[in-house]
Amino acid sequence: MLALPRAGDVSPGHYAVLGDGRTAALLAPDGAVDWLCLPDLDATPVLARLLDADRGGHFSLAPEEGAAERRYLPGTNAVETTWACGDGQAVVTDALVAGPTDEPLLVRRIDGRSGRVRMAWEIAVRFGDGTTLPTSADHLEHGLRVHGAGPSVTVGAPGINWDGASARGAFEVAAGDRLLISLTSAPDAPAFDATMAALDDAMAGWRGWSSSLRHEGRWHAAVIRSALALRLLVRKSTGAVAAAATLGLPEQPGGSRNFDYRYCWLRDSSFVVDAFARLGDLATAEAYLRWLSGAIAQTLPELQPYYRLDGGTRAPQREADLAGYRGATPVLIGNHAFQQRQLGSAGDVLQSCAVFVDAGGSLPGGLSEQLATVADHVARSWREDDAGIWETDPPRQHTWSKMACWVALDRAANLADGGHLTGDASAWRSAAEQIRDHVEAHHYDGSAYVAVAGEDGLDAAVLLGVFMDYPPRDAQRWHSTLERIDAELGCGPLLYRTSELREQEQTFLPCAFWRAHALARLGRLDEAAEQLDALIALGNDVGLFSEEAAPDGTAWGNLPQALTHAALVNAAVTYEERRNST
């Protein structure tokens, strides 16, 4: 049974995540939904207690007393919580699904299993940045329509009591009883049968999709759970992939690096596309590539680090009227990184396209020409400074950015050789060789590839070069780099991402999984397996991972983090491929 933390005791690692391919909700162990944006993931929150414990809205549902045990229902993104209360037991099934009008519908189904259980619920919807009280409400046939400074929302429940700030109710369930409570952006609450049908359809869809994934191996359960977590971050209408479901969760206690990750980073999404393609889901990968073609058409030959989920190019950053997670401020909505130059994005994009093609996919029409334009631009601009993969200022000569430029040109040339894009493959290979010569001469200090040419610090991102087949002058350079990264950035199985950022944040989970991936590619399979065992054990009780972890494993940063879950999938798949080939 779970302990039931609340208020200041709830960490990001305590949450399960619900999603319908349009938005996402965070569910605490005590039965409270503390985060939800409606109608879309990147809209303003209507439930924001996650980031403001006193003023933020919430959707609470629990017995008056009792202990809970929860799990994701196998193959789905629905959470089942079993409440044991004296001699009674009740089961709550929580899911975000597409309602009858395709609006997001947060469904909470309560089933009596034995005895009698008294339960209470409260929905405190807020507006603005998630802290402004409602202005009015209208009673409907199946619920209550709540209005305020933003789009209205609808509560669906029997016996609603409305006090001007919150809707609430109480009930008792006996064995065989079933009740539904819901929250939606639709103008009316669906009737009982329509809500049940929407829930059943969503469950069948998740089970069908997850059962189609192609993976067997040592970490099968973790891979499928990670794939489902990634799936709920994919906008079903476009294929865009959100980097996380949340904003403003700090990278360390009281920190100020509290960013908005509800956008489509080309870096993160490319790893997600790799994961889906390698698991056999080419349709989801292709949908993303179609979205990508439309998004980058606006900025070519440059690639922005990220684009909005609707394909837009700008999301100006501002401070939200939220107290912050455990007081960590400022809480930022929007993200200034769209203005940065990250040369490595080209390598990420072309790598994912190569993986997609190798898995049997065909590049969407128009993308081939765009990729050739990107490759030509990389061949001209790779010598320039950039912000690097971690978006640091001022721009410098980041080692991974240079390696990623090599990846971009190498993959472009290979795709051209295979007839997948048209361009001067020999010129791209010539430029790639110039980049390699430059990296080997200026970015290796005798014992490791450094983070920035001419500086002493390290960057765990250079490990990406191992499994993207960057060719060092001597293969031993990878082993010596890994040894120094372990010594200077390691923390047990965890890694800090850079020497520069080490004091500003916790360890960075994707980098730790990249280490396992690199070990597998280097043939050090026993070490890779040990690393993956240790890391997967750090997932929360329902198998989710955030962005960062304290040395004791406590989760920090936004959740669920696409980059982390994609890194887990790709490392596990590579391990199984290498193990089966030996």
Short mmCIF file of C-alpha atoms in Angstrom, two decimals, residues 55 78 94 99 103 123 148 240 249 281 304 312 327 362 389 435 444 471 473 475 506 542 559 569 574:
data_model
loop_
_atom_site.label_atom_id
_atom_site.label_comp_id
_atom_site.label_asym_id
_atom_site.label_seq_id
_atom_site.Cartn_x
_atom_site.Cartn_y
_atom_site.Cartn_z
CA ARG A 55 -4.26 29.06 -4.66
CA ALA A 78 -5.38 4.59 -17.28
CA ASP A 94 -8.71 7.51 -13.82
CA GLY A 99 -15.07 12.86 -25.19
CA GLU A 103 -12.84 17.50 -26.32
CA ILE A 123 -13.20 20.21 -7.99
CA GLY A 148 -13.99 32.61 -15.41
CA ALA A 240 4.06 16.94 -32.65
CA LEU A 249 9.07 22.20 -11.96
CA ASP A 281 5.44 2.10 -34.87
CA GLN A 304 14.87 26.43 -34.25
CA GLY A 312 4.19 27.99 -34.58
CA GLY A 327 8.38 28.22 -3.53
CA SER A 362 9.51 6.54 -46.52
CA ILE A 389 22.47 21.12 -26.68
CA ILE A 435 34.40 18.52 -39.15
CA TYR A 444 39.96 16.18 -27.45
CA PRO A 471 34.28 7.96 -35.79
CA ARG A 473 40.66 8.96 -34.65
CA ALA A 475 38.40 4.07 -30.68
CA GLN A 506 20.45 17.60 -9.93
CA VAL A 542 4.01 3.43 -11.80
CA LEU A 559 7.30 15.13 -15.85
CA VAL A 569 13.73 2.69 -24.80
CA THR A 574 20.23 -1.48 -28.45
#
